[in-house]
PDB file of C-alpha atoms and ligand atoms in Angstrom:
ATOM      1  CA  MET A   1      11.445  16.324  13.757  1.00 94.00           C
ATOM      2  CA  ARG A   2      10.782  14.125  16.648  1.00 98.00           C
ATOM      3  CA  VAL A   3      11.834  10.431  16.232  1.00 98.00           C
ATOM      4  CA  ILE A   4      10.536   7.576  18.789  1.00 98.00           C
ATOM      5  CA  ASP A   5      11.370   4.360  18.989  1.00 98.00           C
ATOM      6  CA  ARG A   6       9.158   3.314  21.981  1.00 98.00           C
ATOM      7  CA  VAL A   7       5.518   2.145  22.183  1.00 98.00           C
ATOM      8  CA  ASP A   8       4.671   3.730  25.141  1.00 98.00           C
ATOM      9  CA  GLU A   9       6.116   7.300  24.098  1.00 98.00           C
ATOM     10  CA  PHE A  10       4.648   7.044  20.861  1.00 99.00           C
ATOM     11  CA  VAL A  11       0.813   6.212  22.415  1.00 99.00           C
ATOM     12  CA  ALA A  12       1.828   8.834  24.732  1.00 98.00           C
ATOM     13  CA  ALA A  13       3.343  11.230  22.310  1.00 98.00           C
ATOM     14  CA  LEU A  14      -0.425  11.040  19.870  1.00 98.00           C
ATOM     15  CA  GLU A  15      -2.703  11.211  22.941  1.00 98.00           C
ATOM     16  CA  ALA A  16      -1.138  14.744  24.277  1.00 98.00           C
ATOM     17  CA  GLU A  17      -1.580  16.095  20.770  1.00 98.00           C
ATOM     18  CA  ARG A  18      -5.131  15.383  20.820  1.00 98.00           C
ATOM     19  CA  VAL A  19      -5.541  16.605  24.537  1.00 98.00           C
ATOM     20  CA  ALA A  20      -4.180  19.966  23.229  1.00 98.00           C
ATOM     21  CA  GLY A  21      -6.475  20.002  20.981  1.00 98.00           C
ATOM     22  CA  ARG A  22      -4.861  18.962  18.279  1.00 98.00           C
ATOM     23  CA  THR A  23      -5.972  16.799  15.245  1.00 98.00           C
ATOM     24  CA  VAL A  24      -3.648  13.594  14.304  1.00 99.00           C
ATOM     25  CA  GLY A  25      -2.760  12.209  10.707  1.00 99.00           C
ATOM     26  CA  LEU A  26      -0.823   9.041  10.916  1.00 99.00           C
ATOM     27  CA  VAL A  27       0.612   7.597   7.667  1.00 99.00           C
ATOM     28  CA  PRO A  28       2.365   3.933   7.991  1.00 99.00           C
ATOM     29  CA  THR A  29       4.292   3.016   5.686  1.00 98.00           C
ATOM     30  CA  MET A  30       7.725   1.015   5.643  1.00 98.00           C
ATOM     31  CA  GLY A  31      10.223   3.390   4.764  1.00 97.00           C
ATOM     32  CA  ALA A  32      12.851   4.253   2.030  1.00 97.00           C
ATOM     33  CA  LEU A  33      10.117   6.987   1.033  1.00 98.00           C
ATOM     34  CA  HIS A  34      10.060   8.540  -1.790  1.00 98.00           C
ATOM     35  CA  GLU A  35       7.327  10.767  -3.342  1.00 98.00           C
ATOM     36  CA  GLY A  36       4.592   8.519  -3.508  1.00 98.00           C
ATOM     37  CA  HIS A  37       4.644   8.609   0.849  1.00 98.00           C
ATOM     38  CA  ALA A  38       5.306  12.439   0.401  1.00 98.00           C
ATOM     39  CA  SER A  39       2.132  13.098  -1.484  1.00 98.00           C
ATOM     40  CA  LEU A  40       0.369  11.031   1.753  1.00 98.00           C
ATOM     41  CA  VAL A  41       2.084  13.285   4.321  1.00 99.00           C
ATOM     42  CA  GLU A  42       0.772  16.249   2.293  1.00 99.00           C
ATOM     43  CA  ARG A  43      -2.455  15.431   1.947  1.00 99.00           C
ATOM     44  CA  ALA A  44      -2.466  14.464   6.066  1.00 99.00           C
ATOM     45  CA  ALA A  45      -0.904  17.577   6.810  1.00 99.00           C
ATOM     46  CA  ALA A  46      -3.709  19.725   4.623  1.00 98.00           C
ATOM     47  CA  ASP A  47      -6.427  17.768   6.895  1.00 98.00           C
ATOM     48  CA  CYS A  48      -4.897  17.609  10.546  1.00 98.00           C
ATOM     49  CA  ASP A  49      -2.773  19.568  13.226  1.00 98.00           C
ATOM     50  CA  THR A  50      -0.099  17.146  13.708  1.00 98.00           C
ATOM     51  CA  VAL A  51       1.108  14.183  11.037  1.00 99.00           C
ATOM     52  CA  CYS A  52       3.420  11.220  12.231  1.00 99.00           C
ATOM     53  CA  VAL A  53       4.523   9.199   9.740  1.00 99.00           C
ATOM     54  CA  SER A  54       5.381   5.159  10.858  1.00 99.00           C
ATOM     55  CA  VAL A  55       8.280   3.334   9.683  1.00 98.00           C
ATOM     56  CA  PHE A  56       8.086  -0.091  10.103  1.00 98.00           C
ATOM     57  CA  VAL A  57       9.324  -3.223   7.646  1.00 97.00           C
ATOM     58  CA  ASN A  58       6.801  -5.529   8.946  1.00 98.00           C
ATOM     59  CA  PRO A  59       8.019  -8.982   8.840  1.00 97.00           C
ATOM     60  CA  LEU A  60       4.763 -10.647   9.233  1.00 97.00           C
ATOM     61  CA  GLN A  61       3.796  -9.577   5.474  1.00 97.00           C
ATOM     62  CA  PHE A  62       6.611 -11.236   4.010  1.00 96.00           C
ATOM     63  CA  GLY A  63       6.258 -14.702   2.339  1.00 94.00           C
ATOM     64  CA  PRO A  64       9.543 -16.801   3.326  1.00 91.00           C
ATOM     65  CA  ALA A  65      10.939 -16.140  -0.206  1.00 87.00           C
ATOM     66  CA  GLU A  66      10.323 -12.903  -0.303  1.00 88.00           C
ATOM     67  CA  ASP A  67      12.546  -9.827  -0.087  1.00 81.00           C
ATOM     68  CA  LEU A  68      12.421  -9.218   3.615  1.00 92.00           C
ATOM     69  CA  ALA A  69      16.345  -9.092   4.245  1.00 91.00           C
ATOM     70  CA  ASN A  70      17.211  -7.021   1.167  1.00 89.00           C
ATOM     71  CA  TYR A  71      13.488  -4.610   1.736  1.00 93.00           C
ATOM     72  CA  PRO A  72      15.368  -0.823   1.553  1.00 93.00           C
ATOM     73  CA  ARG A  73      16.375   1.066   4.483  1.00 95.00           C
ATOM     74  CA  ASP A  74      17.113   4.880   4.659  1.00 96.00           C
ATOM     75  CA  PRO A  75      16.522   6.056   8.422  1.00 97.00           C
ATOM     76  CA  GLU A  76      17.851   9.431   7.678  1.00 98.00           C
ATOM     77  CA  GLY A  77      16.267  10.059   4.328  1.00 98.00           C
ATOM     78  CA  ASP A  78      12.797   9.085   5.948  1.00 98.00           C
ATOM     79  CA  ARG A  79      13.424  11.533   8.595  1.00 98.00           C
ATOM     80  CA  ARG A  80      14.500  14.081   5.985  1.00 98.00           C
ATOM     81  CA  ARG A  81      11.378  13.387   3.310  1.00 98.00           C
ATOM     82  CA  ALA A  82       8.798  12.968   5.712  1.00 98.00           C
ATOM     83  CA  GLY A  83       9.736  16.274   7.511  1.00 98.00           C
ATOM     84  CA  ARG A  84       9.758  18.052   4.210  1.00 98.00           C
ATOM     85  CA  ALA A  85       6.640  17.120   3.488  1.00 98.00           C
ATOM     86  CA  GLY A  86       5.058  18.325   6.799  1.00 98.00           C
ATOM     87  CA  ALA A  87       4.984  15.609   9.543  1.00 98.00           C
ATOM     88  CA  SER A  88       6.866  16.516  12.836  1.00 98.00           C
ATOM     89  CA  LEU A  89       7.066  12.582  14.537  1.00 98.00           C
ATOM     90  CA  VAL A  90       8.122   9.600  12.792  1.00 98.00           C
ATOM     91  CA  PHE A  91       7.517   6.262  14.656  1.00 99.00           C
ATOM     92  CA  ALA A  92       9.960   3.841  14.120  1.00 98.00           C
ATOM     93  CA  PRO A  93       9.802   0.790  16.248  1.00 98.00           C
ATOM     94  CA  SER A  94      12.667  -1.776  16.458  1.00 98.00           C
ATOM     95  CA  GLU A  95      11.175  -5.368  15.359  1.00 97.00           C
ATOM     96  CA  ARG A  96      12.062  -6.245  18.974  1.00 98.00           C
ATOM     97  CA  GLU A  97       9.469  -3.166  19.841  1.00 98.00           C
ATOM     98  CA  MET A  98       6.659  -3.753  17.632  1.00 98.00           C
ATOM     99  CA  LEU A  99       6.760  -7.788  18.106  1.00 98.00           C
ATOM    100  CA  PRO A 100       8.390  -8.553  21.276  1.00 98.00           C
ATOM    101  CA  SER A 101       7.310 -12.176  20.617  1.00 96.00           C
ATOM    102  CA  PRO A 102       5.534 -13.753  17.686  1.00 95.00           C
ATOM    103  CA  PRO A 103       1.936 -12.792  17.608  1.00 97.00           C
ATOM    104  CA  LEU A 104      -0.381 -15.271  18.854  1.00 98.00           C
ATOM    105  CA  ALA A 105      -3.419 -13.342  18.264  1.00 98.00           C
ATOM    106  CA  ARG A 106      -3.761 -12.269  14.322  1.00 98.00           C
ATOM    107  CA  VAL A 107      -5.962 -10.442  12.365  1.00 98.00           C
ATOM    108  CA  ARG A 108      -7.487 -11.734   9.136  1.00 98.00           C
ATOM    109  CA  VAL A 109      -9.997  -9.763   7.109  1.00 98.00           C
ATOM    110  CA  GLN A 110     -11.944 -12.761   5.322  1.00 98.00           C
ATOM    111  CA  GLU A 111     -12.415 -12.668   1.451  1.00 98.00           C
ATOM    112  CA  LEU A 112     -10.630  -9.491   0.519  1.00 98.00           C
ATOM    113  CA  SER A 113      -7.634 -10.981   1.900  1.00 98.00           C
ATOM    114  CA  GLU A 114      -8.214 -14.238  -0.157  1.00 98.00           C
ATOM    115  CA  VAL A 115      -7.865 -12.787  -3.959  1.00 98.00           C
ATOM    116  CA  LEU A 116      -5.739 -10.922  -6.383  1.00 98.00           C
ATOM    117  CA  GLU A 117      -2.423 -10.415  -3.981  1.00 98.00           C
ATOM    118  CA  GLY A 118      -3.981 -12.814  -1.704  1.00 98.00           C
ATOM    119  CA  VAL A 119      -3.391 -16.187  -4.318  1.00 98.00           C
ATOM    120  CA  SER A 120       0.273 -14.719  -5.057  1.00 96.00           C
ATOM    121  CA  ARG A 121       1.436 -14.126  -1.507  1.00 96.00           C
ATOM    122  CA  PRO A 122      -0.442 -16.616   0.762  1.00 96.00           C
ATOM    123  CA  GLY A 123      -0.923 -14.758   4.497  1.00 97.00           C
ATOM    124  CA  HIS A 124       0.492 -11.076   3.129  1.00 98.00           C
ATOM    125  CA  PHE A 125      -2.871  -9.822   4.328  1.00 98.00           C
ATOM    126  CA  ASP A 126      -2.886 -11.558   7.911  1.00 98.00           C
ATOM    127  CA  GLY A 127       0.349  -9.896   8.156  1.00 98.00           C
ATOM    128  CA  VAL A 128      -0.445  -6.546   7.364  1.00 98.00           C
ATOM    129  CA  ALA A 129      -3.701  -6.331   9.128  1.00 98.00           C
ATOM    130  CA  THR A 130      -2.496  -7.643  12.672  1.00 98.00           C
ATOM    131  CA  VAL A 131       0.309  -5.086  12.364  1.00 98.00           C
ATOM    132  CA  VAL A 132      -1.960  -2.235  11.279  1.00 99.00           C
ATOM    133  CA  ALA A 133      -4.551  -3.460  13.880  1.00 98.00           C
ATOM    134  CA  LYS A 134      -1.594  -3.018  16.361  1.00 98.00           C
ATOM    135  CA  LEU A 135      -0.515   0.051  15.023  1.00 98.00           C
ATOM    136  CA  PHE A 136      -4.154   1.046  15.000  1.00 98.00           C
ATOM    137  CA  ALA A 137      -4.475   0.008  18.884  1.00 98.00           C
ATOM    138  CA  MET A 138      -1.667   2.156  19.564  1.00 98.00           C
ATOM    139  CA  ALA A 139      -2.447   5.162  17.718  1.00 98.00           C
ATOM    140  CA  GLY A 140      -6.003   5.699  19.030  1.00 98.00           C
ATOM    141  CA  ARG A 141      -7.838   8.501  17.424  1.00 98.00           C
ATOM    142  CA  CYS A 142      -6.711   9.523  14.016  1.00 99.00           C
ATOM    143  CA  ARG A 143      -6.865  10.040  10.626  1.00 99.00           C
ATOM    144  CA  VAL A 144      -4.633   7.418   8.763  1.00 99.00           C
ATOM    145  CA  TYR A 145      -3.681   7.977   5.239  1.00 99.00           C
ATOM    146  CA  PHE A 146      -3.064   4.940   2.545  1.00 99.00           C
ATOM    147  CA  GLY A 147      -2.362   4.780  -1.190  1.00 98.00           C
ATOM    148  CA  GLU A 148      -4.357   3.682  -3.656  1.00 98.00           C
ATOM    149  CA  LYS A 149      -1.188   2.208  -5.217  1.00 98.00           C
ATOM    150  CA  ASP A 150      -1.718  -1.158  -3.050  1.00 98.00           C
ATOM    151  CA  TYR A 151      -5.259  -0.765  -3.220  1.00 99.00           C
ATOM    152  CA  GLN A 152      -6.112  -4.493  -2.010  1.00 98.00           C
ATOM    153  CA  GLN A 153      -4.821  -2.849   0.777  1.00 98.00           C
ATOM    154  CA  LEU A 154      -6.444  -0.186   1.480  1.00 99.00           C
ATOM    155  CA  LEU A 155      -9.785  -1.919   0.725  1.00 99.00           C
ATOM    156  CA  VAL A 156      -8.197  -4.549   4.031  1.00 99.00           C
ATOM    157  CA  VAL A 157      -7.304  -1.852   5.971  1.00 99.00           C
ATOM    158  CA  ARG A 158     -10.840   0.113   5.161  1.00 98.00           C
ATOM    159  CA  ARG A 159     -12.589  -3.233   6.483  1.00 98.00           C
ATOM    160  CA  LEU A 160     -10.523  -3.475   9.075  1.00 98.00           C
ATOM    161  CA  ALA A 161     -10.934  -0.361  10.814  1.00 98.00           C
ATOM    162  CA  ALA A 162     -14.717  -0.593  10.315  1.00 98.00           C
ATOM    163  CA  ASP A 163     -15.152  -4.017  11.463  1.00 98.00           C
ATOM    164  CA  LEU A 164     -12.963  -3.902  14.491  1.00 98.00           C
ATOM    165  CA  SER A 165     -14.534  -0.252  15.395  1.00 98.00           C
ATOM    166  CA  PHE A 166     -11.251   1.380  15.561  1.00 98.00           C
ATOM    167  CA  PRO A 167     -11.486   4.738  16.249  1.00 98.00           C
ATOM    168  CA  VAL A 168      -9.988   5.744  12.850  1.00 98.00           C
ATOM    169  CA  GLU A 169     -10.690   7.404   9.792  1.00 98.00           C
ATOM    170  CA  VAL A 170      -9.045   5.351   6.839  1.00 99.00           C
ATOM    171  CA  VAL A 171      -8.131   8.152   3.707  1.00 99.00           C
ATOM    172  CA  GLY A 172      -7.524   6.908   0.416  1.00 98.00           C
ATOM    173  CA  CYS A 173      -4.743   8.837  -2.070  1.00 98.00           C
ATOM    174  CA  PRO A 174      -4.137   8.654  -5.348  1.00 98.00           C
ATOM    175  CA  THR A 175      -0.930   6.987  -6.380  1.00 98.00           C
ATOM    176  CA  VAL A 176       1.792   9.109  -7.898  1.00 98.00           C
ATOM    177  CA  ARG A 177       3.581   8.369 -11.280  1.00 98.00           C
ATOM    178  CA  ASP A 178       6.348   8.691 -12.915  1.00 98.00           C
ATOM    179  CA  LEU A 179       6.143  10.678 -16.589  1.00 98.00           C
ATOM    180  CA  ASP A 180       6.366   7.516 -18.324  1.00 97.00           C
ATOM    181  CA  GLY A 181       3.285   6.101 -16.190  1.00 98.00           C
ATOM    182  CA  VAL A 182       5.464   3.902 -13.750  1.00 98.00           C
ATOM    183  CA  ALA A 183       3.738   3.900 -10.221  1.00 98.00           C
ATOM    184  CA  LEU A 184       6.068   4.964  -7.483  1.00 98.00           C
ATOM    185  CA  SER A 185       7.723   2.325  -5.620  1.00 97.00           C
ATOM    186  CA  SER A 186      10.315   1.386  -3.290  1.00 93.00           C
ATOM    187  CA  ARG A 187      10.948  -1.446  -4.913  1.00 93.00           C
ATOM    188  CA  ASN A 188      11.564   0.247  -8.460  1.00 96.00           C
ATOM    189  CA  ARG A 189      15.654   0.989  -7.030  1.00 94.00           C
ATOM    190  CA  TYR A 190      15.946  -2.591  -7.452  1.00 94.00           C
ATOM    191  CA  LEU A 191      15.441  -2.800 -11.163  1.00 97.00           C
ATOM    192  CA  SER A 192      17.789  -2.054 -14.264  1.00 98.00           C
ATOM    193  CA  ALA A 193      17.645   0.747 -16.869  1.00 98.00           C
ATOM    194  CA  GLU A 194      16.108  -1.637 -18.915  1.00 98.00           C
ATOM    195  CA  GLU A 195      13.647  -3.263 -16.812  1.00 98.00           C
ATOM    196  CA  ARG A 196      12.434  -0.384 -15.281  1.00 98.00           C
ATOM    197  CA  GLU A 197      11.589   1.066 -18.805  1.00 98.00           C
ATOM    198  CA  ALA A 198      10.227  -2.196 -19.446  1.00 98.00           C
ATOM    199  CA  ALA A 199       8.067  -1.519 -16.009  1.00 98.00           C
ATOM    200  CA  ALA A 200       5.781   0.853 -18.276  1.00 98.00           C
ATOM    201  CA  VAL A 201       4.094  -1.983 -19.414  1.00 98.00           C
ATOM    202  CA  LEU A 202       1.557  -2.200 -16.403  1.00 98.00           C
ATOM    203  CA  PHE A 203       0.292   1.032 -16.499  1.00 98.00           C
ATOM    204  CA  ARG A 204      -0.069   0.882 -20.242  1.00 98.00           C
ATOM    205  CA  ALA A 205      -2.410  -2.612 -19.854  1.00 98.00           C
ATOM    206  CA  LEU A 206      -4.501  -1.137 -17.149  1.00 99.00           C
ATOM    207  CA  ARG A 207      -5.109   1.961 -19.853  1.00 98.00           C
ATOM    208  CA  ALA A 208      -5.708   0.072 -22.746  1.00 98.00           C
ATOM    209  CA  GLY A 209      -7.789  -2.360 -20.278  1.00 98.00           C
ATOM    210  CA  ALA A 210      -9.720   1.130 -19.165  1.00 98.00           C
ATOM    211  CA  ALA A 211      -9.730   1.988 -23.053  1.00 98.00           C
ATOM    212  CA  THR A 212     -11.541  -0.719 -23.986  1.00 98.00           C
ATOM    213  CA  VAL A 213     -13.894  -0.785 -21.079  1.00 98.00           C
ATOM    214  CA  VAL A 214     -14.716   2.906 -22.586  1.00 97.00           C
ATOM    215  CA  ALA A 215     -15.413   1.565 -25.797  1.00 97.00           C
ATOM    216  CA  GLY A 216     -18.028  -0.486 -24.778  1.00 97.00           C
ATOM    217  CA  GLU A 217     -16.392  -3.569 -23.810  1.00 98.00           C
ATOM    218  CA  ARG A 218     -18.866  -5.161 -21.016  1.00 98.00           C
ATOM    219  CA  ASP A 219     -16.990  -9.058 -20.796  1.00 98.00           C
ATOM    220  CA  PRO A 220     -14.379  -9.127 -17.960  1.00 98.00           C
ATOM    221  CA  GLY A 221     -12.828 -11.896 -19.729  1.00 98.00           C
ATOM    222  CA  GLU A 222     -11.722  -9.881 -22.490  1.00 98.00           C
ATOM    223  CA  VAL A 223     -10.657  -6.936 -20.596  1.00 98.00           C
ATOM    224  CA  THR A 224      -8.240  -9.243 -18.948  1.00 98.00           C
ATOM    225  CA  ALA A 225      -7.109 -11.207 -22.083  1.00 98.00           C
ATOM    226  CA  LEU A 226      -6.120  -7.349 -23.545  1.00 98.00           C
ATOM    227  CA  MET A 227      -4.301  -6.759 -20.562  1.00 98.00           C
ATOM    228  CA  ALA A 228      -2.240 -10.130 -20.429  1.00 98.00           C
ATOM    229  CA  ALA A 229      -1.756  -9.279 -24.525  1.00 98.00           C
ATOM    230  CA  VAL A 230      -0.220  -6.371 -23.692  1.00 98.00           C
ATOM    231  CA  ILE A 231       1.849  -7.181 -20.983  1.00 98.00           C
ATOM    232  CA  GLU A 232       2.950 -10.500 -22.410  1.00 98.00           C
ATOM    233  CA  ALA A 233       4.312  -8.915 -25.258  1.00 98.00           C
ATOM    234  CA  GLU A 234       7.153  -6.916 -23.253  1.00 98.00           C
ATOM    235  CA  PRO A 235       9.762 -10.283 -22.790  1.00 98.00           C
ATOM    236  CA  LEU A 236      11.298  -8.535 -19.648  1.00 98.00           C
ATOM    237  CA  VAL A 237       8.092  -8.796 -17.938  1.00 98.00           C
ATOM    238  CA  HIS A 238       5.935 -11.820 -16.673  1.00 98.00           C
ATOM    239  CA  LEU A 239       2.811 -11.756 -16.187  1.00 98.00           C
ATOM    240  CA  ASP A 240       1.692 -12.833 -12.537  1.00 98.00           C
ATOM    241  CA  TYR A 241      -2.029 -11.703 -12.665  1.00 98.00           C
ATOM    242  CA  ALA A 242      -4.283  -8.983 -14.720  1.00 98.00           C
ATOM    243  CA  GLU A 243      -8.139  -8.933 -13.461  1.00 98.00           C
ATOM    244  CA  VAL A 244     -11.481  -6.460 -13.492  1.00 98.00           C
ATOM    245  CA  VAL A 245     -13.053  -6.324 -10.218  1.00 98.00           C
ATOM    246  CA  GLY A 246     -15.879  -4.500  -8.675  1.00 98.00           C
ATOM    247  CA  ALA A 247     -14.314  -1.718  -6.994  1.00 98.00           C
ATOM    248  CA  GLU A 248     -15.454  -2.039  -3.276  1.00 98.00           C
ATOM    249  CA  THR A 249     -15.816  -6.469  -3.743  1.00 98.00           C
ATOM    250  CA  LEU A 250     -13.020  -6.877  -5.519  1.00 98.00           C
ATOM    251  CA  ALA A 251     -15.072 -10.028  -7.219  1.00 98.00           C
ATOM    252  CA  VAL A 252     -15.273 -10.536 -11.245  1.00 98.00           C
ATOM    253  CA  PRO A 253     -18.611  -9.659 -11.988  1.00 98.00           C
ATOM    254  CA  GLU A 254     -20.788 -11.349 -14.615  1.00 97.00           C
ATOM    255  CA  LYS A 255     -20.781  -8.325 -16.503  1.00 97.00           C
ATOM    256  CA  LEU A 256     -18.973  -4.914 -16.474  1.00 98.00           C
ATOM    257  CA  ASP A 257     -21.154  -2.154 -14.557  1.00 97.00           C
ATOM    258  CA  GLY A 258     -20.712   0.671 -11.885  1.00 98.00           C
ATOM    259  CA  GLN A 259     -17.295   1.340 -10.363  1.00 98.00           C
ATOM    260  CA  LEU A 260     -14.431  -1.334 -11.243  1.00 98.00           C
ATOM    261  CA  ARG A 261     -10.877  -1.451 -10.467  1.00 98.00           C
ATOM    262  CA  LEU A 262      -8.193  -2.808 -13.084  1.00 99.00           C
ATOM    263  CA  LEU A 263      -5.307  -4.392 -11.942  1.00 99.00           C
ATOM    264  CA  VAL A 264      -2.406  -5.995 -12.480  1.00 99.00           C
ATOM    265  CA  ALA A 265       0.757  -7.691 -11.034  1.00 98.00           C
ATOM    266  CA  ALA A 266       3.963  -8.779 -12.682  1.00 98.00           C
ATOM    267  CA  ARG A 267       7.902  -9.961 -12.093  1.00 98.00           C
ATOM    268  CA  VAL A 268       9.977  -7.753 -14.004  1.00 98.00           C
ATOM    269  CA  GLY A 269      13.736  -9.725 -13.458  1.00 95.00           C
ATOM    270  CA  HIS A 270      13.681 -10.342  -9.644  1.00 93.00           C
ATOM    271  CA  THR A 271      10.974  -7.495  -8.456  1.00 95.00           C
ATOM    272  CA  ARG A 272       7.184  -8.231  -8.750  1.00 96.00           C
ATOM    273  CA  LEU A 273       5.377  -4.793  -9.352  1.00 98.00           C
ATOM    274  CA  ILE A 274       1.929  -4.040  -8.617  1.00 98.00           C
ATOM    275  CA  ASP A 275      -0.612  -1.258 -10.056  1.00 98.00           C
ATOM    276  CA  ASN A 276      -4.485  -0.824 -10.535  1.00 99.00           C
ATOM    277  CA  LEU A 277      -6.750   1.849 -11.943  1.00 98.00           C
ATOM    278  CA  GLY A 278     -10.204   2.795 -11.271  1.00 98.00           C
ATOM    279  CA  ILE A 279     -12.921   3.263 -13.788  1.00 98.00           C
ATOM    280  CA  GLY A 280     -16.603   3.589 -13.482  1.00 97.00           C
ATOM    281  CA  VAL A 281     -19.205   2.228 -15.722  1.00 96.00           C
ATOM    282  CA  ALA A 282     -22.867   3.925 -16.490  1.00 84.00           C
TER     283      ALA A 282
HETATM  284  P1  AMP B   1       4.960   1.595   1.271  1.00 78.00           P
HETATM  285  O1  AMP B   1       6.060   1.864   2.839  1.00 78.00           O
HETATM  286  O2  AMP B   1       5.100   0.768   0.311  1.00 78.00           O
HETATM  287  O3  AMP B   1       3.937   0.361   2.079  1.00 78.00           O
HETATM  288  O4  AMP B   1       3.834   2.148   1.292  1.00 78.00           O
HETATM  289  C1  AMP B   1       3.154   3.200   2.515  1.00 78.00           C
HETATM  290  C2  AMP B   1       1.881   3.331   2.232  1.00 78.00           C
HETATM  291  O5  AMP B   1       2.109   4.403   0.932  1.00 78.00           O
HETATM  292  C3  AMP B   1       1.308   3.027   1.082  1.00 78.00           C
HETATM  293  O6  AMP B   1      -0.156   3.310   1.805  1.00 78.00           O
HETATM  294  C4  AMP B   1       1.281   2.911   0.056  1.00 78.00           C
HETATM  295  O7  AMP B   1       0.146   2.512  -0.567  1.00 78.00           O
HETATM  296  C5  AMP B   1       1.922   4.163  -0.296  1.00 78.00           C
HETATM  297  N1  AMP B   1       1.957   4.536  -0.934  1.00 78.00           N
HETATM  298  C6  AMP B   1       3.444   3.411  -2.048  1.00 78.00           C
HETATM  299  N2  AMP B   1       3.591   4.249  -3.192  1.00 78.00           N
HETATM  300  C7  AMP B   1       2.854   5.210  -3.302  1.00 78.00           C
HETATM  301  C8  AMP B   1       2.304   6.010  -4.595  1.00 78.00           C
HETATM  302  N3  AMP B   1       3.526   5.792  -5.937  1.00 78.00           N
HETATM  303  N4  AMP B   1       1.265   6.645  -4.774  1.00 78.00           N
HETATM  304  C9  AMP B   1       1.100   6.669  -3.317  1.00 78.00           C
HETATM  305  N5  AMP B   1       0.922   6.255  -2.440  1.00 78.00           N
HETATM  306  C10 AMP B   1       1.545   5.300  -2.422  1.00 78.00           C
END
């Protein structure tokens, strides 16, 4: 496992791989790697000759009241897990190396950034898009792997890559869940045992929403109300939003049709969790 902390070395290392005829896969993360991240690395290793995991806790995507200082960090564990899953490079720059001064140039993916998480976390996706754009500019031609766990982020990043012509192919990967349906997340470690158990209500709400659509419900308001009711029945969980939207536009349709995405966000204790599920209506 080669660990790189300098931008110029990262740029040179990926270029050297391509010059040697090897394809490159990049898995951007904020570290504290778990089996969800490992699934992205495994997919990248199946598709590409060389896999690099980047680890950077991006300060630009945290709001002033959010948990940047307490965000979990585990550099040793990250190296081990990345290596076991098939990566041969870890790019782990310091904040100073990645953001030597606060960037005056910022990237915004309009519309997709302004709904759902964008309402609850103003500026969040601008922070994501700005740092991901820097990473793409450094990485050069490669495939990049993002999880559907952060579905809105996946759409934002896809659009960023397409609209700004970055030579990257964005690959979306399915959400890895625990046995009770809870999506794996670095933030789950903040949950008490009771909160962790209560968190399963997010996936139950998504499944209930999907089931009512499968049973013929076509009114998005009804689906939203059902998911909200399921979540509100769990006293330890406080709903932020529950929505059903077009899978590509993230807009609420008048009538449910085609490819849809159900998305929920809720607070469990001090921890904010998100989850989502895809469904198609013929
Ligand atoms: P993060 O470190 O939370 O920024 O996540 C890094 C990448 O891993 C993002 O593309 C996430 O969507 C993805 N990811 C996080 N959790 C999961 C999961 N449970 N299943 C699949 N991918 C995930």
